Coordinates of C-alpha atoms in Angstrom, one line a residue:
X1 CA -4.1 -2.4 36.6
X2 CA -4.2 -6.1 35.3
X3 CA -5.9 -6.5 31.8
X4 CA -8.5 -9.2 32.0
X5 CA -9.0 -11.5 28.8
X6 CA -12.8 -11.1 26.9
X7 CA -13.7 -14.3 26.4
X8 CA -16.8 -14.8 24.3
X9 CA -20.3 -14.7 26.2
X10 CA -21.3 -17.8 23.2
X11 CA -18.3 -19.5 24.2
X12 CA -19.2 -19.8 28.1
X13 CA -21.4 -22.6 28.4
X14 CA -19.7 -24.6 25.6
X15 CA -17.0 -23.9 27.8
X16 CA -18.3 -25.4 30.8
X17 CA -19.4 -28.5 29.5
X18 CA -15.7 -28.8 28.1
X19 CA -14.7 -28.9 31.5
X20 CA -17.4 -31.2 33.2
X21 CA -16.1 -33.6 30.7
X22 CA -11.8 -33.7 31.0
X23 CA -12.6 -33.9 34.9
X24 CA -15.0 -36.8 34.1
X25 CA -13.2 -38.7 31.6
X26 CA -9.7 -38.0 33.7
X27 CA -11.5 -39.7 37.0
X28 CA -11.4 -43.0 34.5
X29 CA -8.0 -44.4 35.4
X30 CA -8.2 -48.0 35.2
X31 CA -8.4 -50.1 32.5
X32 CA -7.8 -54.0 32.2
X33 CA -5.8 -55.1 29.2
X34 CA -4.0 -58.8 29.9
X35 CA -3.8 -58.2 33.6
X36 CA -1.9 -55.2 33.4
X37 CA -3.3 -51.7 35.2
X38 CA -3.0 -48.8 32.4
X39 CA -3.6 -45.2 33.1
X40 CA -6.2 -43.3 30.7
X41 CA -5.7 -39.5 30.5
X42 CA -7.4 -37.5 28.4
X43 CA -5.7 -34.6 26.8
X44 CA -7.1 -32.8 24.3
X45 CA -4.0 -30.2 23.8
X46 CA -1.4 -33.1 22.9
X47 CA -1.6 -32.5 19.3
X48 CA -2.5 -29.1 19.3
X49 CA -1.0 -26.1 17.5
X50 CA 1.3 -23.7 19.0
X51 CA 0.4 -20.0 18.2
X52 CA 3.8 -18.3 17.8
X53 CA 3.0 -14.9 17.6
X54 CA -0.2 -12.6 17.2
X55 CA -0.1 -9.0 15.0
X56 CA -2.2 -6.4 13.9
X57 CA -1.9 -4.0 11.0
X58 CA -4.7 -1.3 11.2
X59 CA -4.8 1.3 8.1
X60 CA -7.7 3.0 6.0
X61 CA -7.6 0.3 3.5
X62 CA -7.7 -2.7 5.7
X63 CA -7.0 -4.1 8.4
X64 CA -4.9 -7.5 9.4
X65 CA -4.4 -9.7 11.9
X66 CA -2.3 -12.0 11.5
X67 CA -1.7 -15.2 13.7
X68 CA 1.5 -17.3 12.5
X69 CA 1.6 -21.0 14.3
X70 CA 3.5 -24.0 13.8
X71 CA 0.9 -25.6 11.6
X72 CA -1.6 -25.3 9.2
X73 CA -5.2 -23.6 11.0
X74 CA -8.4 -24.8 9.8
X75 CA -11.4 -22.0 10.4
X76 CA -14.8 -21.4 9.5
X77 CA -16.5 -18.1 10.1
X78 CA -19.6 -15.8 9.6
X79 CA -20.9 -12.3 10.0
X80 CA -24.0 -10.7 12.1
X81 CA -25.2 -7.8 12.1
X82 CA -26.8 -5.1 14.4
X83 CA -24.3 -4.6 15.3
X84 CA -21.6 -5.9 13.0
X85 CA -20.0 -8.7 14.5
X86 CA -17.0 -11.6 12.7
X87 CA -17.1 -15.1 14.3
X88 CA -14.4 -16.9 13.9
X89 CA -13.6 -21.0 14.8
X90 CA -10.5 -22.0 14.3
X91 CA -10.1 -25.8 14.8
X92 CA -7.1 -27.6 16.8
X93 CA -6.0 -24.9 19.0
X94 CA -6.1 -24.5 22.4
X95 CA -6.7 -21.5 24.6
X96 CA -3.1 -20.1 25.5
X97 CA -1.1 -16.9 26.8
X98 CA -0.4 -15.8 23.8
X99 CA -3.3 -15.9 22.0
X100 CA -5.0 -13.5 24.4
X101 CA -2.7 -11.2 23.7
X102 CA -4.6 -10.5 20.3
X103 CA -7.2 -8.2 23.1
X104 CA -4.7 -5.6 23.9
X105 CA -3.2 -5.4 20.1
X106 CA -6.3 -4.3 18.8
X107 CA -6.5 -0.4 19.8
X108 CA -8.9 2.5 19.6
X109 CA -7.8 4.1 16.2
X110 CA -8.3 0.9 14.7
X111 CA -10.8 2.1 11.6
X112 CA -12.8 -1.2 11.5
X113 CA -12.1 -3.4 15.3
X114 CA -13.8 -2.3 18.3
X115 CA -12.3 -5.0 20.5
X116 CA -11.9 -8.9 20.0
X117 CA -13.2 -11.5 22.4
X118 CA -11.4 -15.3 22.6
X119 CA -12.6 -18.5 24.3
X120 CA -12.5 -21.6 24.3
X121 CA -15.7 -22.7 22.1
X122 CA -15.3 -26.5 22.8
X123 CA -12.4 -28.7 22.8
X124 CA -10.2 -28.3 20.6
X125 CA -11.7 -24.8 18.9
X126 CA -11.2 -21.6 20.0
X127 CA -13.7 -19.0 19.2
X128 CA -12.5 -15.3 18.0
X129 CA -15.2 -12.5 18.0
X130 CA -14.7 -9.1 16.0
X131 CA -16.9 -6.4 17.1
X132 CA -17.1 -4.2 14.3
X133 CA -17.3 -0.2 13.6
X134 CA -18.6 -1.0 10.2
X135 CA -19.8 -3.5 7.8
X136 CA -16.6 -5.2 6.2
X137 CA -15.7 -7.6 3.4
X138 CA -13.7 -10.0 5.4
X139 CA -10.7 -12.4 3.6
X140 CA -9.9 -15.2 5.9
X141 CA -7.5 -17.6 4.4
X142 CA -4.0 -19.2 5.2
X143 CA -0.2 -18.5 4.0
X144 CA 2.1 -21.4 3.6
X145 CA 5.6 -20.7 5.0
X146 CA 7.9 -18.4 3.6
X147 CA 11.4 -16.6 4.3
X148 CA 10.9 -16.0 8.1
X149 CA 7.4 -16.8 8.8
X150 CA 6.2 -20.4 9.3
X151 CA 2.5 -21.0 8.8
X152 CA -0.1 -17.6 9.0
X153 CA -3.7 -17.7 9.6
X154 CA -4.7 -14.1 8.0
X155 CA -8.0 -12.2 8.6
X156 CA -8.1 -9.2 6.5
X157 CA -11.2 -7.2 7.2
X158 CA -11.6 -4.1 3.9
X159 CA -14.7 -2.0 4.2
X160 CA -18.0 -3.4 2.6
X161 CA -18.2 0.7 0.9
X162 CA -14.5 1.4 0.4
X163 CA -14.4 4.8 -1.0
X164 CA -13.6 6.6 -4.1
X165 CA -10.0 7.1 -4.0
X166 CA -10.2 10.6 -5.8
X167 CA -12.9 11.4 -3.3
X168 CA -11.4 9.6 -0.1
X169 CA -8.2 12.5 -0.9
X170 CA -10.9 15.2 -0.8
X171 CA -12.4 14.0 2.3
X172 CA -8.8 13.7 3.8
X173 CA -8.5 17.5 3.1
X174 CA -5.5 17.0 0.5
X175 CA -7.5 17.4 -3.0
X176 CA -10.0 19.8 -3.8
X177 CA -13.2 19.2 -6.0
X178 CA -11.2 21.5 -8.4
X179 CA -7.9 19.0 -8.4
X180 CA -5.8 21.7 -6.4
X181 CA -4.3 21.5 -3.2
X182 CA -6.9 22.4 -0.6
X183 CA -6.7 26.3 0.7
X184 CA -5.2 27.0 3.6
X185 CA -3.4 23.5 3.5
X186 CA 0.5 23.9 4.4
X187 CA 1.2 23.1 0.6
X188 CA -1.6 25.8 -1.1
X189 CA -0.8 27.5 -3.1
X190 CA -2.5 29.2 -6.5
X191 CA -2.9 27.3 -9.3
X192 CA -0.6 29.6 -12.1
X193 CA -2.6 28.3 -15.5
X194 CA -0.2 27.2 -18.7
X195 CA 0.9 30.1 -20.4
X196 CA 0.7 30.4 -24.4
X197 CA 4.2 28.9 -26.2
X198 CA 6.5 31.6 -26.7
X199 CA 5.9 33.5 -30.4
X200 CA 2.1 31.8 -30.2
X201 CA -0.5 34.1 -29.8
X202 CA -3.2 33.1 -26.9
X203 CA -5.9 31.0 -29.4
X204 CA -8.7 31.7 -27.0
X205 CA -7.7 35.6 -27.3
X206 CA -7.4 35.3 -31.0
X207 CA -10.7 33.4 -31.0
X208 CA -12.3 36.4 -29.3
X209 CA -11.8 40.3 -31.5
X210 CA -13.6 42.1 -29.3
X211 CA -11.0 41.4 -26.6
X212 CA -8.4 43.5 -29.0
X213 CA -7.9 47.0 -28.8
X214 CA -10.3 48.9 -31.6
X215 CA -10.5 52.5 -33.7
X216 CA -13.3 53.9 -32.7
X217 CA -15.2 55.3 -35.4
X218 CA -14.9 58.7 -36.7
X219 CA -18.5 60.1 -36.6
X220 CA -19.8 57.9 -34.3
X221 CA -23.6 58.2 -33.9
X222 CA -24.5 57.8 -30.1
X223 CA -21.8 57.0 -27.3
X224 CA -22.5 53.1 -27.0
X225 CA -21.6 51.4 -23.5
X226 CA -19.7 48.2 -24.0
X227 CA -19.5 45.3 -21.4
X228 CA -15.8 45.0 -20.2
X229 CA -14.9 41.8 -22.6
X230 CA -15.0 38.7 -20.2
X231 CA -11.5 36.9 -19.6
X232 CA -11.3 33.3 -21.0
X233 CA -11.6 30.9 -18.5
X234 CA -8.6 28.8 -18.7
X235 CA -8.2 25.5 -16.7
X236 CA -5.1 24.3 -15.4
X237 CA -4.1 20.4 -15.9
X238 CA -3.3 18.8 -12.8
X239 CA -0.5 17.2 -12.9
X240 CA -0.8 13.5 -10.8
X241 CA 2.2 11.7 -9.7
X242 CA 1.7 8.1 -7.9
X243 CA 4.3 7.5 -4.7
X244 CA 4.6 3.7 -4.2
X245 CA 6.7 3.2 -0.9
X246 CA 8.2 -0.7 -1.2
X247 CA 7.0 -3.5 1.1
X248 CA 5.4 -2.9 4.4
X249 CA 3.0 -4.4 7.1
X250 CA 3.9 -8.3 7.4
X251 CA 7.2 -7.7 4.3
X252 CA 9.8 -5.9 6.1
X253 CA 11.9 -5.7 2.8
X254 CA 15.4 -6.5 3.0
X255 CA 16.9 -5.5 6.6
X256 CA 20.2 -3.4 7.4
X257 CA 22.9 -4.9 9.6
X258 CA 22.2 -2.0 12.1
X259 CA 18.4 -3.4 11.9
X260 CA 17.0 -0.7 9.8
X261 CA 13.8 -1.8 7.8
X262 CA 13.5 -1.2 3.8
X263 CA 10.1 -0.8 4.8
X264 CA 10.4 2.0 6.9
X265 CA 13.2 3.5 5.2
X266 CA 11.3 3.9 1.8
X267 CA 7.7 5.5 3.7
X268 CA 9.8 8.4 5.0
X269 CA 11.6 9.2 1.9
X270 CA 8.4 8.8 0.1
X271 CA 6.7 11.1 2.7
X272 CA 9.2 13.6 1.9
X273 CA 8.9 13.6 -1.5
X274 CA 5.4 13.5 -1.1
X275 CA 5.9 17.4 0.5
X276 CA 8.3 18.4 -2.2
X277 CA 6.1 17.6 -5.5
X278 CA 3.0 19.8 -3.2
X279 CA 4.9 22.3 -3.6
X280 CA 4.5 22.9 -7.2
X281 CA 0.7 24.7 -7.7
X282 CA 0.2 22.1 -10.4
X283 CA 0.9 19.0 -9.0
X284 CA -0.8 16.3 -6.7
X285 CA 0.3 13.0 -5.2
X286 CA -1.1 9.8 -4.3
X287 CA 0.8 7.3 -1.9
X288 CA -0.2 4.1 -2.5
X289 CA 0.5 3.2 1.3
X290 CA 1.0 6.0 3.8
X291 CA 2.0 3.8 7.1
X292 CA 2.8 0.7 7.8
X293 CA 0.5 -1.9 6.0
X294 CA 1.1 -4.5 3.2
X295 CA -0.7 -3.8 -0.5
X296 CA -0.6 -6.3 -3.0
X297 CA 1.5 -5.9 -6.4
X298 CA -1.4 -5.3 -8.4
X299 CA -3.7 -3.3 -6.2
X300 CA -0.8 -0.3 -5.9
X301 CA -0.9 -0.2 -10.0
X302 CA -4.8 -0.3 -9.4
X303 CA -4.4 2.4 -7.0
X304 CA -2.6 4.6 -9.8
X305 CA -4.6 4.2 -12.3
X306 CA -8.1 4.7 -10.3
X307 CA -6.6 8.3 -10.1
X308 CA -5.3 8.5 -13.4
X309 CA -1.5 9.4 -12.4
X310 CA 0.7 10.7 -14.6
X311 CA 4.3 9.0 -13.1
X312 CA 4.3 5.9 -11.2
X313 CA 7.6 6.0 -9.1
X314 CA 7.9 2.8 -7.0
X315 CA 10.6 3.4 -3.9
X316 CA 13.0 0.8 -2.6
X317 CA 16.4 0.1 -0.8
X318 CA 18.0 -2.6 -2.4
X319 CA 20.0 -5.3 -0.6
X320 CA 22.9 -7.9 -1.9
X321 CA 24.5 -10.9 -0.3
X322 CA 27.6 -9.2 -0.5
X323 CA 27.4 -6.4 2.0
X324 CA 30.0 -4.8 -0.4
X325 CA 27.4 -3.8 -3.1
X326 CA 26.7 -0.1 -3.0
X327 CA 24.9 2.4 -5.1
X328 CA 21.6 3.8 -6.2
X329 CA 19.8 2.2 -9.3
X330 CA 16.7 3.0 -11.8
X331 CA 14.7 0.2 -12.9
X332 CA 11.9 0.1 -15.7
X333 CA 10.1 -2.4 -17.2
X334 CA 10.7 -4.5 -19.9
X335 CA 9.2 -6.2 -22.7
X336 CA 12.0 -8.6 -23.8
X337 CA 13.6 -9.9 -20.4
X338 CA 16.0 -8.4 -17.8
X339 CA 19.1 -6.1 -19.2
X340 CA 21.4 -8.3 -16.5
X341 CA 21.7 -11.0 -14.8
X342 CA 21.5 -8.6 -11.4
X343 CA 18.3 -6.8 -12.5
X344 CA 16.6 -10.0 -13.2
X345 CA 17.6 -11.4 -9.7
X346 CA 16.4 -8.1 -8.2
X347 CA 13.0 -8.4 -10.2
X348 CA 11.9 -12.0 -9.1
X349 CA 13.0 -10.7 -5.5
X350 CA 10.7 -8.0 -5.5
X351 CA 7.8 -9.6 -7.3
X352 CA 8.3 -12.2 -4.4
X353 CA 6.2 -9.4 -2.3
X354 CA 3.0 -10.9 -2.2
X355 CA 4.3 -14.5 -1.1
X356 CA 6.2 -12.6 2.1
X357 CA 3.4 -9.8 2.6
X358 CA 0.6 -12.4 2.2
X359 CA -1.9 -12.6 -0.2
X360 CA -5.3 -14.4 -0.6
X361 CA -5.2 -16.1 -3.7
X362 CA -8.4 -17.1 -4.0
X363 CA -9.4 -13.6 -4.5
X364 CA -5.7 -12.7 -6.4
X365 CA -6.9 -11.8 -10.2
X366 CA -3.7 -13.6 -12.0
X367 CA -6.2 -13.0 -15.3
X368 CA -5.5 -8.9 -14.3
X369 CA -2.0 -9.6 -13.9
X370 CA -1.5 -11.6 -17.5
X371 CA -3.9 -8.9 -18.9
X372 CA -1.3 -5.6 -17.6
X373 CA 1.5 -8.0 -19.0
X374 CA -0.1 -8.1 -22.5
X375 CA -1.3 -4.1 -22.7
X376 CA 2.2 -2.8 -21.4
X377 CA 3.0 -0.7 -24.6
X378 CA 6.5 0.1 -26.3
X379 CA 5.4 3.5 -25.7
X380 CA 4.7 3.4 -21.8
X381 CA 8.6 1.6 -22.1
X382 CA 9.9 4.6 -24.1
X383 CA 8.6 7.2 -21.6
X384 CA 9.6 5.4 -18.4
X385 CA 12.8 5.3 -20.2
X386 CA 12.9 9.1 -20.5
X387 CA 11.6 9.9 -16.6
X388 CA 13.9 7.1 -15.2
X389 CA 17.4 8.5 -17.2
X390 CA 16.5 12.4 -16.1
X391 CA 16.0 10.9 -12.6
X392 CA 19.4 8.7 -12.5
X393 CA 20.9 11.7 -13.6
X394 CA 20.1 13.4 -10.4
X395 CA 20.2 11.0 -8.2
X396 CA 24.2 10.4 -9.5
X397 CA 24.7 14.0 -8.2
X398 CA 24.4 13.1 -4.5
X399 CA 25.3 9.2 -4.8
X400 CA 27.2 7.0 -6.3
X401 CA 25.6 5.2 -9.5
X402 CA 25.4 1.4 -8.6
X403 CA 25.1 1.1 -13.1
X404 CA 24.9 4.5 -15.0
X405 CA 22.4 3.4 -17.0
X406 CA 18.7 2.7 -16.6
X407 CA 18.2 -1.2 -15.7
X408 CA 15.1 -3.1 -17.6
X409 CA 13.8 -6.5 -16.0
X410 CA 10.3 -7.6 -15.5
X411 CA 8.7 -5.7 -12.1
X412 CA 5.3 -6.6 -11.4
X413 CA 5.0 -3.4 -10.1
X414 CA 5.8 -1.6 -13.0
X415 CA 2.9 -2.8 -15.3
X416 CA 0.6 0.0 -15.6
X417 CA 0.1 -0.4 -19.0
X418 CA -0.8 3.7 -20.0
X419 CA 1.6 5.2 -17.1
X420 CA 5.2 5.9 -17.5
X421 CA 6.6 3.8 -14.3
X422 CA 9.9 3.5 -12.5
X423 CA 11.3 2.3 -9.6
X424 CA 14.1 4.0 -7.5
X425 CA 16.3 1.6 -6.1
X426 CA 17.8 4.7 -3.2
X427 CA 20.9 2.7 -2.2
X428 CA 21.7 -0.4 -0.6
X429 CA 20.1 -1.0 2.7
X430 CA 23.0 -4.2 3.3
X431 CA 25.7 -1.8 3.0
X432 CA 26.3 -0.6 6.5
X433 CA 27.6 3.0 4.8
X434 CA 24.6 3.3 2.6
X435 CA 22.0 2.0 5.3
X436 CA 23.6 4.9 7.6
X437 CA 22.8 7.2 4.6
X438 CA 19.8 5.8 4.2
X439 CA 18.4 6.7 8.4
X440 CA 19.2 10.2 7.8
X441 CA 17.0 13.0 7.1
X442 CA 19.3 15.0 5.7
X443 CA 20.2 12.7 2.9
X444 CA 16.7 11.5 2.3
X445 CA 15.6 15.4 1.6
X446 CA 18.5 15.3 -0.9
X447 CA 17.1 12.5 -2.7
X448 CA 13.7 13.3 -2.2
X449 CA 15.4 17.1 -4.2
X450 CA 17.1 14.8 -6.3
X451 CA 14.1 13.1 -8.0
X452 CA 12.1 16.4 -7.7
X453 CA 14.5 17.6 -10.0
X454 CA 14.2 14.8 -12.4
X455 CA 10.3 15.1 -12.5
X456 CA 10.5 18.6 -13.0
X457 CA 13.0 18.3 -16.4
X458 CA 10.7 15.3 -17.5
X459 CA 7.7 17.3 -17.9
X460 CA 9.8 20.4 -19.0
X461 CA 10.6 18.0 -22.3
X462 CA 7.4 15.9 -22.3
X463 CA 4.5 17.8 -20.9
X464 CA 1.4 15.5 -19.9
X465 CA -1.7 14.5 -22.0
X466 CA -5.0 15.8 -22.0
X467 CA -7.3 13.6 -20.4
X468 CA -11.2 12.7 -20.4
X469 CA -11.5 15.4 -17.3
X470 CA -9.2 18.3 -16.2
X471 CA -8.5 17.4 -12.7

């Protein structure tokens, strides 16, 4: 079956008249100019842009459509409602092949796109429509080029209600109200409460006498009937670790020589992971992506903190011009500049994200950004230092240690300022031996055991801080 373009019902007449007026004008061949006969053509398209490639990343977040063209777009747009509708003009373009192929991109499990509809508005302007499932918040701005790309035109269309994070992991089935893995979830399993130090007795026992065993009296007056003392209710601190898989939606990452994507790479072994730490009855983790969609720099520390995590453990496969370079790595942050030349190199490379993924910055908070620079603490340093040398550690028992120490340089990533924060460099994605290592699923679940392992002797030396709710 042949898929027919939508084209706009507003579009249609504007359309129309479009084409009353090339035929028109094209009929008017002959012009006098010094006796000589010229030809007159009208052609509209001569100067306009070339769309080069049309994509769509749909997630829960957002979603974005990117079209990237050989030139800059200039677009206006506005909303409707009942029912929600996005109207989009984008100025010097021209109806084309590929542009229509924006119809069939947009599917059925798209959270916030019914369909799209193009047409040709009037010369020179093509029309988009976004039928809606919901109200949105929609972004529509431009990206200048960068690495690969040459110039974007970006629509990124976030709910007008996005929802609490805490509660969105509830709806989702994998939180409880009560913090714990939801029962009869593949991972549930009961909560086991923190037991009393060793040589301590239980304070809320001691706190209660009647719950120790007594003398009765010896002439005692009437048989009394005593309520069974009531068990303290003890509440077990969740513990809530933050997953941040690198890159994703329009940043690839780096790229292997077999053609293997950081990207991808970095979501399974977080998704594995992500199993592991679930586990454990008293611990719960956030992804801060869980396909394949691009979130800014700051909004995955946002993420972390709306749910008050207790790690942040940002996942990566490095890559080096030298194909050569090999070996896993642990980065945290750092207050006084890079510990190396390398890790400096690597840190501007990765903070480079949001210029390759594509964000709006009209809407980018760089006052946030300066703000999570100036609150990072020596203390947040000092603990990331601790999680990310128990983790090196284990990861140097099932790979080679690119450095066997932990690295410091400046990650954007890493500025949570109350959150112990690392990020896991896996191996080198430009090493054709590594990147091998990197596609398998047997060494990812050896990695993914690797930092388990690490987490698990972290807390054993440093358990987590009360906080303002026991979830």
């Amino acid at each position: 079956m042949s898929r027919i373009t939508q084209v706009c019902p507003e579009s249609v007449s504007a359309v129309n008249t479009a084409s009353t007026t090339v035929h028109s004008q094209q009929r008017r061949v002959l012009l006098k100019a010094g006796g000589t006969l010229l030809l007159s053509v009208f052609a509209p398209a001569a100067n306009a842009a070339q769309i080069l490639a049309v994509r769509v990343w749909p997630a829960e977040d957002y979603t974005r459509v990117t079209l990237e063209n050989d030139s800059e777009l200039k677009t206006s747009h506005f909303v409707l409602k009942d029912p929600y509708r996005l109207f989009v003009d984008i100025e010097g373009l021209e109806l084309n092949a590929k542009l229509k192929e924006l119809v069939a991109k947009i599917k059925s499990n798209d959270p916030y796109i019914k369909q799209v509809r193009v047409g040709q508005n009037k010369p020179n302007v093509v029309r988009l429509v976004f039928d809606l499932k919901e109200e949105v918040n929609p972004q529509v701005f431009t990206l200048q080029p960068v690495g690969n790309y040459k110039h974007r035109l970006v629509f990124d269309l976030y709910p007008a209600n996005p929802p609490d994070p805490i509660a969105a992991m509830i709806e989702k089935g994998e939180w409880n109200k009560d913090g714990i893995p939801a029962p009869g979830a593949p991972n549930a399993v009961a909560a086991i409460p923190n037991k009393p130090e060793a040589g301590k007795p239980d304070e809320k026992l001691a706190a209660k006498p009647e719950t120790q065993q007594q003398t009765a009296p010896e002439k005692p007056v009437e048989k009394v009937t005593e309520k069974p003392a009531e068990k303290p209710v003890q509440l077990t601190r969740m513990i809530t670790i933050a997953i941040d898989p690198g890159h994703g939606g329009e940043d690839p990452g780096a790229i292997g020589r077999g053609g293997s994507r950081e990207k991808d790479v970095v979501l399974s072994i977080a998704k594995r992971l992500k199993a592991k730490i679930e586990q454990h009855p008293n611990m719960r983790v956030m992804l801060t992506r869980d396909s394949d969609y691009f979130v800014p720099l700051n909004v995955r520390v946002q993420k972390a903190r709306a749910v008050q995590a207790d790690l942040f453990m940002s996942v990566h496969a490095d890559a080096f011009v030298n194909s050569s370079a090999r070996g896993s790595s642990v980065f945290v942050l750092s207050e006084k500049g890079a510990s190396s030349t390398a890790a400096r190199w690597l840190a501007d490379k990765e903070n480079a994200a949001d210029l390759i993924g594509g964000v709006n910055i009209k809407t980018h908070d760089r006052q946030l950004a300066s703000v999570l620079l100036d609150l990072s603490t020596t203390a947040q340093i000092n603990d990331s230092l601790k999680l990310g040398k128990v983790v090196l550690n284990e990861i140097g028992g099932i790979n080679k240690l690119h450095k066997g120490s932990v690295e410091q340089a400046g990650f954007a990533v890493l500025k949570a300022p109350d959150i112990p924060s690392i990020l896991i460099e896996t191996a080198f994605i430009s090493n054709p031996e590594e990147e091998a290592k990197l596609t398998d699923e047997d060494y990812q679940n050896q990695l993914a055991d690797a930092v388990m392992k690490g987490i698990k002797k972290y807390f054993a030396k440093n358990p987590p801080l009360a906080k303002n709710r026991m979830t």
